GROMACS .gro file of C-alpha atoms in nm:
model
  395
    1UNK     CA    1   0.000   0.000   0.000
    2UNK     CA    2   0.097   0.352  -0.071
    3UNK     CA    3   0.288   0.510   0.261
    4UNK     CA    4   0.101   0.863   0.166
    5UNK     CA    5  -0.143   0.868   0.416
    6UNK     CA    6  -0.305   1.194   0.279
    7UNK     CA    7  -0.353   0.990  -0.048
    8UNK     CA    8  -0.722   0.840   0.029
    9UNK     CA    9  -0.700   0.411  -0.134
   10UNK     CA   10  -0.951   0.196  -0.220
   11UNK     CA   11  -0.809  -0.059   0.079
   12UNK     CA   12  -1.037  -0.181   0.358
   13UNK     CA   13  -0.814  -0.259   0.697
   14UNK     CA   14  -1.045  -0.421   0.904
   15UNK     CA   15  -1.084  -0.695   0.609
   16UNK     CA   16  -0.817  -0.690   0.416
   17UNK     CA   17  -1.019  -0.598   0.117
   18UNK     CA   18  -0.891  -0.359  -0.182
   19UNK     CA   19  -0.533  -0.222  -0.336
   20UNK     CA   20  -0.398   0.087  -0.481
   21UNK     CA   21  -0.568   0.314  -0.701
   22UNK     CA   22  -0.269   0.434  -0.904
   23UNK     CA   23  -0.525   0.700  -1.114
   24UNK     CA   24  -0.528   0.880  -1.278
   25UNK     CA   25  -0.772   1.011  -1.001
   26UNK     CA   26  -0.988   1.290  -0.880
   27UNK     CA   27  -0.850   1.319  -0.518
   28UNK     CA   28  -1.091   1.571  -0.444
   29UNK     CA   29  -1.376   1.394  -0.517
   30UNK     CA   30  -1.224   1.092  -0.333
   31UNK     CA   31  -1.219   1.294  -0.035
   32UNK     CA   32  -1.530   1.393  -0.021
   33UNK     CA   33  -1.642   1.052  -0.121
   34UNK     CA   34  -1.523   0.824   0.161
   35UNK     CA   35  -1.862   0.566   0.187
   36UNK     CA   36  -1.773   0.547  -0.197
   37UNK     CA   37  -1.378   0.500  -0.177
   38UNK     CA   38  -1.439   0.246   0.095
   39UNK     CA   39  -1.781   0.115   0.107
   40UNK     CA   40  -1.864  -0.021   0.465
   41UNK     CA   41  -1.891  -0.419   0.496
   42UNK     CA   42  -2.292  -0.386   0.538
   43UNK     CA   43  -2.312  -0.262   0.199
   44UNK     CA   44  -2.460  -0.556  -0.042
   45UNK     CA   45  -2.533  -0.554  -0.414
   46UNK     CA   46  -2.632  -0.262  -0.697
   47UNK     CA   47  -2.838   0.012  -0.622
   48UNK     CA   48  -2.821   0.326  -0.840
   49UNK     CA   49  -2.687   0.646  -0.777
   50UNK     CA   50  -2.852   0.827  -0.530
   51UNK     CA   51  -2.694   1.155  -0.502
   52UNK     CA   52  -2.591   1.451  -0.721
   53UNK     CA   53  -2.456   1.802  -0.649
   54UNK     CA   54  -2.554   2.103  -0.821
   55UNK     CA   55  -2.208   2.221  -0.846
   56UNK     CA   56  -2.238   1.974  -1.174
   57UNK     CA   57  -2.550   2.104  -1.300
   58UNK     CA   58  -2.505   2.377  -1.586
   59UNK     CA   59  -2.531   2.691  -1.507
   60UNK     CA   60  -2.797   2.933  -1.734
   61UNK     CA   61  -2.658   3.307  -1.686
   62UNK     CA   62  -2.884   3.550  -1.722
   63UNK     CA   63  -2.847   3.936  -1.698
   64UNK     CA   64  -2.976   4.009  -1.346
   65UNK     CA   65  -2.918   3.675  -1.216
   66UNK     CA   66  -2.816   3.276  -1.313
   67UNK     CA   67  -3.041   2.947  -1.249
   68UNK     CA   68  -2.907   2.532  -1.267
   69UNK     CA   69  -3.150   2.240  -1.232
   70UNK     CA   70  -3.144   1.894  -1.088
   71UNK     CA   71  -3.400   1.664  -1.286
   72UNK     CA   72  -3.419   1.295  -1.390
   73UNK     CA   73  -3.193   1.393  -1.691
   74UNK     CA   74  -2.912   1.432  -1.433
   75UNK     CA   75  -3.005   1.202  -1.131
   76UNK     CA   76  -3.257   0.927  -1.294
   77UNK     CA   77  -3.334   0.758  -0.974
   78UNK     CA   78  -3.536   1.078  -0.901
   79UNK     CA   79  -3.865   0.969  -1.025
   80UNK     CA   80  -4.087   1.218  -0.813
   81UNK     CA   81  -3.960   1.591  -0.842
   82UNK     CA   82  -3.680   1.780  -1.027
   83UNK     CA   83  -3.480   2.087  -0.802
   84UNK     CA   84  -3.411   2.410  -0.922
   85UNK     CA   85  -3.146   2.670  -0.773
   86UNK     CA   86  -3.160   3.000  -0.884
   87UNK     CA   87  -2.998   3.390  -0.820
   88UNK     CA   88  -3.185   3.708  -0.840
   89UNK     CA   89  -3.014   4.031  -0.808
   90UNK     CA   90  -3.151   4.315  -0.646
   91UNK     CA   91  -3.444   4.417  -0.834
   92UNK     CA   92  -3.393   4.136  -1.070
   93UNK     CA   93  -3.705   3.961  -1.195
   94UNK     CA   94  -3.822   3.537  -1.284
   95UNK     CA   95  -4.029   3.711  -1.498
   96UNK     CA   96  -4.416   3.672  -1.486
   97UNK     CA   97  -4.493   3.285  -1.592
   98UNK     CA   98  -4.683   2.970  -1.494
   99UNK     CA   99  -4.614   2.573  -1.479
  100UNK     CA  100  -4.747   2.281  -1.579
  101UNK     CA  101  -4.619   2.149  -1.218
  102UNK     CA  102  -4.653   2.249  -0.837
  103UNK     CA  103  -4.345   2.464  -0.776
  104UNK     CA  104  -4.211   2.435  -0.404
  105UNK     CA  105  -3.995   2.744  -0.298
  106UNK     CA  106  -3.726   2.737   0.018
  107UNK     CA  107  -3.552   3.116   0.006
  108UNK     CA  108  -3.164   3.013   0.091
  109UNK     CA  109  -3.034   3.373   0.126
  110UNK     CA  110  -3.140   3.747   0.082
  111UNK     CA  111  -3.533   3.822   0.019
  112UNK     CA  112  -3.779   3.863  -0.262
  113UNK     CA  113  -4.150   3.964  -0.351
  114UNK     CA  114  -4.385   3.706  -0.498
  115UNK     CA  115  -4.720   3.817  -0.664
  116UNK     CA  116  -4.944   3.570  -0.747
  117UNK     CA  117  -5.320   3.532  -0.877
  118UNK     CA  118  -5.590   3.248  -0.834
  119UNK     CA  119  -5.839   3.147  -1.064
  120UNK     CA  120  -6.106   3.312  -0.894
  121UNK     CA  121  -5.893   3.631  -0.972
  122UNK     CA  122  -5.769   3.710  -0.618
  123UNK     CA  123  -5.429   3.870  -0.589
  124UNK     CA  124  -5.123   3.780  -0.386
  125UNK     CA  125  -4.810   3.951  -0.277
  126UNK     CA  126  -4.560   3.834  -0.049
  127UNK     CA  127  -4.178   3.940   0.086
  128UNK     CA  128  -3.997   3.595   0.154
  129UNK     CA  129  -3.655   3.574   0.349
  130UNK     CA  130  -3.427   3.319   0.391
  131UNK     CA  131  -3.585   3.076   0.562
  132UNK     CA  132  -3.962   3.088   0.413
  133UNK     CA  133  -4.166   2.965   0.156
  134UNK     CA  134  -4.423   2.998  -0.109
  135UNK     CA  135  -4.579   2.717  -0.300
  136UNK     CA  136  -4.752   2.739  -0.652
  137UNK     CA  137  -4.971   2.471  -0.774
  138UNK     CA  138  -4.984   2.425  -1.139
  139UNK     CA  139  -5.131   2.687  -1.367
  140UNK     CA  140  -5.119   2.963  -1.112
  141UNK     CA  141  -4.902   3.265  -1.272
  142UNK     CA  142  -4.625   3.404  -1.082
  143UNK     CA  143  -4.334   3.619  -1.052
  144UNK     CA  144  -4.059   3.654  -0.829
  145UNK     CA  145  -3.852   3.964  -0.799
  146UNK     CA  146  -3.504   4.012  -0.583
  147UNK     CA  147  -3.541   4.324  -0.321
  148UNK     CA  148  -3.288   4.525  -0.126
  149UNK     CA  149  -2.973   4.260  -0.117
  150UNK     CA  150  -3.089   3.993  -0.385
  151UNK     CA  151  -3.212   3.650  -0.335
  152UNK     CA  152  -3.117   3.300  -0.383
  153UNK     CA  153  -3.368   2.992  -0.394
  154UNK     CA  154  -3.453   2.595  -0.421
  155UNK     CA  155  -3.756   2.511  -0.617
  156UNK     CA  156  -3.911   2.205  -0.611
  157UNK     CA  157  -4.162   2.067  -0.913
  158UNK     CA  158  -4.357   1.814  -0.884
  159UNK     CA  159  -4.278   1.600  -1.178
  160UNK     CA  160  -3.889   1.438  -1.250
  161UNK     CA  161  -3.820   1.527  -1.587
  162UNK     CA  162  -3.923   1.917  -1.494
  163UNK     CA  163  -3.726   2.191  -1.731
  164UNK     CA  164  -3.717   2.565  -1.606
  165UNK     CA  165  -3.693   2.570  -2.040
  166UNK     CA  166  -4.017   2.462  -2.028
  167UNK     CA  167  -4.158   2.732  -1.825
  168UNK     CA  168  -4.448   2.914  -1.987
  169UNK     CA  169  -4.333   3.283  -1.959
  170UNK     CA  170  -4.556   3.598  -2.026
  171UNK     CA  171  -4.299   3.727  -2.296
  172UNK     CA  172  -4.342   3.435  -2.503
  173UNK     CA  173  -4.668   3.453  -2.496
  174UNK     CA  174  -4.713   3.784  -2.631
  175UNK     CA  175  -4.457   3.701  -2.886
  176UNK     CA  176  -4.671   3.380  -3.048
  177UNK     CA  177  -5.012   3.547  -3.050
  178UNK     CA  178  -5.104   3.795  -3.370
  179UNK     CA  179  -5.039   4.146  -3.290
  180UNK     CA  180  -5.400   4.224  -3.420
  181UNK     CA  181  -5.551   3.976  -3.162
  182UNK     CA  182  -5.302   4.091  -2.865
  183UNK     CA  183  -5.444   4.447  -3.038
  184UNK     CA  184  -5.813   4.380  -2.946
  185UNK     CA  185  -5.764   4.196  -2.635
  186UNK     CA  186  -5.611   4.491  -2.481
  187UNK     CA  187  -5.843   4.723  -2.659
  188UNK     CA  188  -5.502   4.912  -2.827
  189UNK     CA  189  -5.373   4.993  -3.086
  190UNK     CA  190  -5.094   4.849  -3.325
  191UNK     CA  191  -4.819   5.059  -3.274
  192UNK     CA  192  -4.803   5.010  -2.875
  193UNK     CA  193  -4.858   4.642  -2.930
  194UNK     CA  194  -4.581   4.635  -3.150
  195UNK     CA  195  -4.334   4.744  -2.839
  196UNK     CA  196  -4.458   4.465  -2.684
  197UNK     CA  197  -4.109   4.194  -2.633
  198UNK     CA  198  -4.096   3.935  -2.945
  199UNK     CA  199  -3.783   3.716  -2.754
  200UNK     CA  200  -3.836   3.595  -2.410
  201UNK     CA  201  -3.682   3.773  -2.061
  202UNK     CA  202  -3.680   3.504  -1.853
  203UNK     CA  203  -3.417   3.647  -1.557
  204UNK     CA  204  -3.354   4.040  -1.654
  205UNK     CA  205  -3.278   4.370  -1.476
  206UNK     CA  206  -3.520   4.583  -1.280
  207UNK     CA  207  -3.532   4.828  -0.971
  208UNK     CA  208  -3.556   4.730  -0.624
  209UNK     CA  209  -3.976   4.754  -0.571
  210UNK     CA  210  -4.165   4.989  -0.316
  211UNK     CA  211  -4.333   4.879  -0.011
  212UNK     CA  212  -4.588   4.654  -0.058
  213UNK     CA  213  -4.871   4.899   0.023
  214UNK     CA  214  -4.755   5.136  -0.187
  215UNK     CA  215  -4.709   4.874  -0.497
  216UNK     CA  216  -5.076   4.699  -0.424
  217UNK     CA  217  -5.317   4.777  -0.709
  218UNK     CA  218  -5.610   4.629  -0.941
  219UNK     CA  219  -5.726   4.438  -0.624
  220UNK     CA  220  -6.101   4.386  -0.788
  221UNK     CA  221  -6.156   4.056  -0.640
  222UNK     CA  222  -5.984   4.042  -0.350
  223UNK     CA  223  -5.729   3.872  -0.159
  224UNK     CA  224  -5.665   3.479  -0.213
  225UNK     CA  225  -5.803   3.323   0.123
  226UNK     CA  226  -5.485   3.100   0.191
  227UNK     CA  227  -5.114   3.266   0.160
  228UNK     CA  228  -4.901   3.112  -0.110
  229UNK     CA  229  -4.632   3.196   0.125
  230UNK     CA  230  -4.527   3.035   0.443
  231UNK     CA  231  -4.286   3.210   0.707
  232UNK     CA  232  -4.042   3.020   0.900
  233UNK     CA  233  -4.111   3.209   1.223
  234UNK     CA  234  -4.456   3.076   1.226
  235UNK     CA  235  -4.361   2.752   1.335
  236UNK     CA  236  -4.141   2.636   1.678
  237UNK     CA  237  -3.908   2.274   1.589
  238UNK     CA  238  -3.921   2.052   1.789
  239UNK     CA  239  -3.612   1.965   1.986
  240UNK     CA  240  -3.454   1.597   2.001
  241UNK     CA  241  -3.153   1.469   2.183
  242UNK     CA  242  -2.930   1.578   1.959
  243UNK     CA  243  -3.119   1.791   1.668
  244UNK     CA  244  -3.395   1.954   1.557
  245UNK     CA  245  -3.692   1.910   1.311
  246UNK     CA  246  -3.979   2.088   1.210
  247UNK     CA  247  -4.235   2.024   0.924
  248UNK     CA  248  -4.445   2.162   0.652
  249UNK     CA  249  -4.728   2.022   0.470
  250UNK     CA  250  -5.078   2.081   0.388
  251UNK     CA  251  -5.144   2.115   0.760
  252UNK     CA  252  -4.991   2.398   0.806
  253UNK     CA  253  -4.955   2.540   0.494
  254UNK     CA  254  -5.276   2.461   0.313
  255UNK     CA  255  -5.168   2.618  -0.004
  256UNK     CA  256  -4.851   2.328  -0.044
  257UNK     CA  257  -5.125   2.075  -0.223
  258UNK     CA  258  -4.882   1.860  -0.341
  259UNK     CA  259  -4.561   1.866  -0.187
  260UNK     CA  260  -4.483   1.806   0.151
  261UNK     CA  261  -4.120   1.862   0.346
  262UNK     CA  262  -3.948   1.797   0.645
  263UNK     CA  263  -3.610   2.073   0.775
  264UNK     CA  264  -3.386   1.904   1.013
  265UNK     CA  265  -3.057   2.004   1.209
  266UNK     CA  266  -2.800   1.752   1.325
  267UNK     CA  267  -2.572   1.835   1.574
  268UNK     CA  268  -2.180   1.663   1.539
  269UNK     CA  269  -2.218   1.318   1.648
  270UNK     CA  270  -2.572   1.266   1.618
  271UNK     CA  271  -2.773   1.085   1.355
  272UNK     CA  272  -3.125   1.069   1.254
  273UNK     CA  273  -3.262   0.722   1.328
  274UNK     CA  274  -3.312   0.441   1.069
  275UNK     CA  275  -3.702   0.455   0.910
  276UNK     CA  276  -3.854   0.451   0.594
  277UNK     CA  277  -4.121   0.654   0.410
  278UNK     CA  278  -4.484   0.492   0.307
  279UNK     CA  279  -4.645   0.683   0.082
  280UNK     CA  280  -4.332   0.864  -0.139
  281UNK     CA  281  -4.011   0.833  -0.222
  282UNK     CA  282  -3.799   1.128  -0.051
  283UNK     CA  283  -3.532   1.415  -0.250
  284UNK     CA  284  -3.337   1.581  -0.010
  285UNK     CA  285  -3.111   1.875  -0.043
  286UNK     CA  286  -2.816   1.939   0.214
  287UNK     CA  287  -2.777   2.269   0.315
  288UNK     CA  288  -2.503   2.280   0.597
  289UNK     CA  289  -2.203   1.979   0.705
  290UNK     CA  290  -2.107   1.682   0.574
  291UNK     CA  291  -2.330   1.351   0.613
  292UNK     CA  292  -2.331   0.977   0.548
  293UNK     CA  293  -2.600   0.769   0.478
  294UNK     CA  294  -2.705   0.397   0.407
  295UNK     CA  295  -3.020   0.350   0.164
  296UNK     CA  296  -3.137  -0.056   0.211
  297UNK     CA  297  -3.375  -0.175  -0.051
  298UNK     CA  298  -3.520  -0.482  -0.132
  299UNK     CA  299  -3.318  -0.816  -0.167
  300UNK     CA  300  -3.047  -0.716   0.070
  301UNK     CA  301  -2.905  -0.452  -0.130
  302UNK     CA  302  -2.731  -0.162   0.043
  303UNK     CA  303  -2.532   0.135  -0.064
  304UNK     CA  304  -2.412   0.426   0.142
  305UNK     CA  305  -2.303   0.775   0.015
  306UNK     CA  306  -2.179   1.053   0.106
  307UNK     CA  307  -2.342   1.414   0.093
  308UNK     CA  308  -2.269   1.763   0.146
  309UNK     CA  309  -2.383   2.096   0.137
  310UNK     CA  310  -2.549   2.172  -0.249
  311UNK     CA  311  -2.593   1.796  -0.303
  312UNK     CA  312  -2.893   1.617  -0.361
  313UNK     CA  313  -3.022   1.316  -0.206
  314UNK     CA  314  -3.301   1.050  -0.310
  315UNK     CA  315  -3.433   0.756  -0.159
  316UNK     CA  316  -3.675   0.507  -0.309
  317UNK     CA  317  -3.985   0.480  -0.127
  318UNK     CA  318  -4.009   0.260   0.162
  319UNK     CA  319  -3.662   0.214   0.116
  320UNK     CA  320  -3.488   0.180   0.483
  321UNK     CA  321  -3.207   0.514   0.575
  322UNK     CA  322  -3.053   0.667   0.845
  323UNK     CA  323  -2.855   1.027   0.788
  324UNK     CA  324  -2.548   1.083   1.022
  325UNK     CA  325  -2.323   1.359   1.096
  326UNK     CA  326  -1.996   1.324   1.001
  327UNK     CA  327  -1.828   1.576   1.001
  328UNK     CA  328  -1.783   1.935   1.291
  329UNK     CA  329  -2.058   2.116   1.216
  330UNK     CA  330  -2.448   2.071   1.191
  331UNK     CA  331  -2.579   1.889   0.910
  332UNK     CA  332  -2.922   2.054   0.800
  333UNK     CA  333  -3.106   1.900   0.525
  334UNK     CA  334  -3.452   1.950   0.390
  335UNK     CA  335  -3.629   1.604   0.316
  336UNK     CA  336  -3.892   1.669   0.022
  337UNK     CA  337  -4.213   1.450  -0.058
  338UNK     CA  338  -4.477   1.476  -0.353
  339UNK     CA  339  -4.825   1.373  -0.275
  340UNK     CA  340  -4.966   1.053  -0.398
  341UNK     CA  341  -5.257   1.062  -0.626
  342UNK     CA  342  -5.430   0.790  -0.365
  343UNK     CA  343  -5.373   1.017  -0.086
  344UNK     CA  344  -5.581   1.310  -0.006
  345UNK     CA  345  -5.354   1.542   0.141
  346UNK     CA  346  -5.017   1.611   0.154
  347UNK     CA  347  -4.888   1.506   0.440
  348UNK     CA  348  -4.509   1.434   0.556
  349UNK     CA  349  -4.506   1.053   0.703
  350UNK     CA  350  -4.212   0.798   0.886
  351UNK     CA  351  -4.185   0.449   1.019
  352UNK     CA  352  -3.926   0.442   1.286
  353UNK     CA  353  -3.764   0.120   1.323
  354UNK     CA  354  -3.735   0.178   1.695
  355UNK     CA  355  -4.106   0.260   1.720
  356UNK     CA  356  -4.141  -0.065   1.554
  357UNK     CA  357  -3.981  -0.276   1.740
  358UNK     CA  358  -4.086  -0.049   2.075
  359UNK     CA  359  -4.465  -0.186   2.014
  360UNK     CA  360  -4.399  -0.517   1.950
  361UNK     CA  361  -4.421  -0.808   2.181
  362UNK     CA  362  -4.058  -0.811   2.337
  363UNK     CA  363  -4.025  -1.177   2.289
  364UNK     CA  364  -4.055  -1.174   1.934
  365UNK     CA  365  -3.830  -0.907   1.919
  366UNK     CA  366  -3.570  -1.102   2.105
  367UNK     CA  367  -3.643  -1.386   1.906
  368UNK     CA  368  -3.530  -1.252   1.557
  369UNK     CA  369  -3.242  -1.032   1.736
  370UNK     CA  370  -3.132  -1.344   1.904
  371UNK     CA  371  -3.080  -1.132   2.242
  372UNK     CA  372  -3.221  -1.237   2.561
  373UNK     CA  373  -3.588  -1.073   2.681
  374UNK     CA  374  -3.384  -0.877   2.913
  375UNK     CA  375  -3.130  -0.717   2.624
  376UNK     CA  376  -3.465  -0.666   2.422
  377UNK     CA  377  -3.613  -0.429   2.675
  378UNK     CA  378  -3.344  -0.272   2.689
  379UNK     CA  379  -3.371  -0.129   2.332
  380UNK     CA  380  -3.474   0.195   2.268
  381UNK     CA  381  -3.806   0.251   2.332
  382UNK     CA  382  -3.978   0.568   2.110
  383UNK     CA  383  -4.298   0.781   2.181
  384UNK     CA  384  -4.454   0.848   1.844
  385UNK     CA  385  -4.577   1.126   2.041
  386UNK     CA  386  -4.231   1.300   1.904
  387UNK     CA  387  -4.216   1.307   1.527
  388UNK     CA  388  -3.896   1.173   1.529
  389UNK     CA  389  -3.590   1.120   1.736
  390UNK     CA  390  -3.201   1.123   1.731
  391UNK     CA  391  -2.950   0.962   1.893
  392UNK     CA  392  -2.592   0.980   2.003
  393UNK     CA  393  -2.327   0.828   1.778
  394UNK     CA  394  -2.179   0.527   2.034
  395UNK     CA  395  -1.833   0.648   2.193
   0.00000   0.00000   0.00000
């Protein structure tokens, strides 16, 4: 083996397992890779790639800002949702548009106004900050523009092969109807339709907006009964042993119809238990630290990966996972969930494999453990009471 013990090698000690890698190589992807480099002993058979970091994803410049995407094209084991990240300069406007999909929206840093309108033609408008949301469920136009210090956002869609290319825009519009029609739906006449834009804007320059009660006008119908927007001091986490987790779903936020999401912080040494998810498969995105975790499917196949902040995350419904902290600083990560058609609501939902085992009959726990009845009561015993719960890395 190579003496170079900064040099990470595809060599398992406590097996014997694996030799040199004489590369060519990418060491820092090696590094940041270790669960990849040298796969723990537990791991069993193929399952696909699970994780991919926007850092890869091509960047779209635009003047007054920039947007990459995460869909199916670049992680195909995402078969629920696509992620979008995207950059708004001050003033800086997604220009007015709508979707054939929910879009999801976590603000990561600055703030930004969001104006909306319902199909009963009730307005909305909204200043986000890092921190909150706003959800848009398919067909409802929007617009988001960047205010005193600029913005940047995740969106979420609700569909895996999701394009922001596909986006239907308000510029294109114009620019594919007849000028004499656009002429006598706005009752004008040609020469100040023909200003109108014939390319699209997409991302472009504007000035930082007023107030909100200052900008507020046409408000014929009213406002829409339930904010598209959701503020992240409206809700207190709740506090485990050694993290944090809050949620957000229809609940709460009755606007988010289709997509459902969970925010949790772990603290250094702490993990978030092993479970599974019934009704979706789950996309995270890692905001903070640097985590591990092991995804366990069917057939006794297990993989484990490594993730940090930018990545994305997705595991197959149903699929067993824990997420631990490996690294010196918290690991926060927003789990992500679409609604099923067969379910009603969205709603976020775990099986804890300690509240499992907690409700049933000790003995037949012990029995397929092989411990003793006494070892089996001594397992951890959860109160689905709490959400969820953490626990201490082992010394």
């Amino acid at each position: 083996m190579s003496k170079d013990t900064n040099i990470p090698q595809p060599f398992r000690e406590s097996d014997g397992k694996g030799w040199i890698d004489h590369g060519p190589r990418n060491l820092t992807r090696d590094r940041e890779n270790p669960d990849l480099m040298v796969p723990p002993k537990t791991d069993h058979g193929t399952i696909p790639n699970l994780r991919f970091s926007f850092s890869d994803a091509h960047m779209r410049l635009e003047e007054g800002g920039w947007t990459r995407e995460v869909t199916n094209r670049e992680l195909p084991a995402s078969l629920d949702v696509a992620g979008v990240n995207m950059s708004l300069e001050p003033g800086a406007y997604r220009e007015l548009h709508w979707h054939k999909e929910a879009e999801w929206g976590y603000m990561l840093y600055g703030s930004a106004r969001v104006t909306a309108i319902d199909e009963d033609g009730r307005i909305f408008i909204d200043d986000v900050k890092a921190g909150d949301l706003w959800n848009f469920e398919a067909g409802i136009p929007h617009s988001i523009q960047g205010l005193e210090e600029g913005c940047e956002f995740l969106l979420v869609f609700s569909e895996a092969d999701f394009s922001e290319n596909n986006t239907f825009l308000l510029t294109e519009l114009v620019a594919h109807i007849p000028q004499d029609v656009l002429a006598a739906n706005f009752k004008s006449d040609l020469e100040t339709i023909k200003k109108l834009p014939q390319v699209e804007k997409y991302i472009f320059k504007g000035e930082v907006p007023g107030p909100i009660n200052v900008v507020r006008k046409h408000n014929q119908h009213g406002d829409v009964p339930s904010p598209f927007t959701f503020h992240r001091d409206s809700v207190t986490p709740y506090k485990s042993e050694a993290g944090s987790v809050y949620f957000v779903d229809e609940r709460n936020f009755p606007a988010a119809k289709t997509i459902s999401a969970a925010f949790v912080e772990i603290e250094p040494g702490g993990m978030r238990e092993i479970h599974w998810h019934p009704r979706a498969s789950e996309w995270l995105y890692f905001l903070e630290g640097k985590a591990r975790m092991t995804v366990f499917n069917s057939q006794g196949t297990a993989r484990t990966f490594n993730y940090q902040a930018g990545d994305v995350g997705v595991v197959p419904i149903v699929a067993g996972h824990y997420i631990q902290n490996i690294g010196d600083e918290p690991v926060r990560f927003i789990e992500v969930f679409k609604r099923p058609d067969a379910y009603p609501i969205s709603r976020y939902s775990d099986i804890s494999l300690n509240a499992w085992l907690a409700s049933t009959p000790t003995q037949i726990v012990a029995d397929h453990l092989n411990l003793t009845l006494e070892e089996a009561e001594a397992l951890p015993h959860t109160d689905r009471s709490e959400p969820v719960i953490w626990y201490k890395k082992p010394e």
